[in-house]
Amino acid sequence: FMRALVGIDKPVVAAVTGAAIGIGTTMLLHCDFAYVADDARLAMPFVGLGLLPEFASSLLVPQLMGQRRAAERLLLGDPFTGEQAVECGLANAVLPAGEVVAHARRVAERFNALPPGAVQEAKRLMRGPQREAVLQVIQTEGALFAQRLRSPEAMEAFQAFFQKRKPDFSKF
């Protein structure tokens, strides 16, 4: 799925309503357009769960947001609003929740009137220079993520979640 989204040559338009946590947020990095509801909540809480950023977010989030904002999002896992997603370049616009999907559909339908070859080549030109780096980081993150899933820290985070308590990482 991740490689397919990175490699697709047609424009990808996302509509976010409600919560986009983890992959729900990081997949927006690979969409060409992203529209979010005014009540949307986004987060990349990987580190707090004993895990690591995924889907090339360790590469793309600092490039997009800058190092300091990226640290808030990736190291601390701070949740953020649709407005903040637009501010940092992760989304195109914030819309009322009831209008997000229809707006995203209208944007996607605009491509029906454009020459498909030109659209695809333009997208390849925009994404091409970084494509190999993105794929390499996805592979590296994926391997490390799999290791972290079995870590004592991740086990503690998951147990705490299911037991509805704060995790205790003091023993690690």
Coordinates of C-alpha atoms in Angstrom, one line a residue, residues 24-101:
G24 CA -3.9 8.4 9.0
T25 CA -1.7 11.5 9.3
T26 CA 1.5 10.3 7.7
M27 CA -0.2 9.1 4.5
L28 CA -1.2 12.7 3.9
L29 CA 2.5 13.4 3.2
H30 CA 2.1 11.3 0.0
C31 CA -1.1 12.9 -1.2
D32 CA -1.1 15.8 -3.7
F33 CA -4.1 17.5 -2.0
A34 CA -5.4 17.2 1.5
Y35 CA -8.5 18.9 2.9
V36 CA -9.3 18.7 6.6
A37 CA -12.4 19.2 8.6
D38 CA -12.5 22.1 11.1
D39 CA -13.0 19.5 13.9
A40 CA -10.2 17.2 12.7
R41 CA -7.6 16.0 15.1
L42 CA -4.3 14.7 13.7
A43 CA -1.4 13.1 15.6
M44 CA 1.8 11.0 15.0
P45 CA 2.1 9.4 18.5
F46 CA 4.7 6.8 17.5
V47 CA 7.5 7.6 20.1
G48 CA 5.0 7.7 23.0
L49 CA 4.0 4.2 22.1
G50 CA 7.6 3.0 22.1
L51 CA 7.6 3.0 18.2
L52 CA 9.2 5.1 15.5
P53 CA 7.9 7.4 12.8
E54 CA 6.8 5.5 9.6
F55 CA 6.0 6.0 5.9
A56 CA 9.0 8.3 5.4
S57 CA 7.6 10.8 8.0
S58 CA 11.1 11.0 9.6
L59 CA 12.3 12.5 6.3
L60 CA 9.3 14.4 5.1
V61 CA 7.9 16.0 8.3
P62 CA 11.1 17.9 9.1
Q63 CA 11.3 19.1 5.4
L64 CA 7.7 20.2 5.5
M65 CA 7.4 21.7 8.9
G66 CA 11.0 22.5 9.9
Q67 CA 13.0 20.7 12.6
R68 CA 11.3 22.3 15.7
R69 CA 7.7 21.7 14.6
A70 CA 8.7 18.2 13.4
A71 CA 10.1 17.5 16.9
E72 CA 6.7 18.5 18.5
R73 CA 4.8 16.2 16.1
L74 CA 7.2 13.2 15.9
L75 CA 9.1 13.1 19.2
L76 CA 6.4 14.4 21.5
G77 CA 3.4 13.2 19.4
D78 CA 1.5 16.3 20.2
P79 CA -1.9 16.3 18.5
F80 CA -2.8 19.2 16.2
T81 CA -5.8 20.7 14.5
G82 CA -6.7 21.1 10.9
E83 CA -5.7 24.7 11.0
Q84 CA -2.3 23.7 12.3
A85 CA -2.0 21.1 9.5
V86 CA -2.6 23.9 6.9
E87 CA -0.2 26.2 8.7
C88 CA 2.6 23.7 8.5
G89 CA 1.9 22.7 4.9
L90 CA 0.4 19.2 5.6
A91 CA -3.1 20.2 4.3
N92 CA -4.4 22.6 1.6
A93 CA -7.4 24.0 3.5
V94 CA -9.7 23.6 6.5
L95 CA -13.4 23.3 5.7
P96 CA -16.6 22.6 7.7
A97 CA -16.8 18.9 8.4
G98 CA -19.9 18.5 6.2
E99 CA -18.2 20.0 3.2
V100 CA -14.8 18.3 3.2
V101 CA -15.6 15.2 1.2

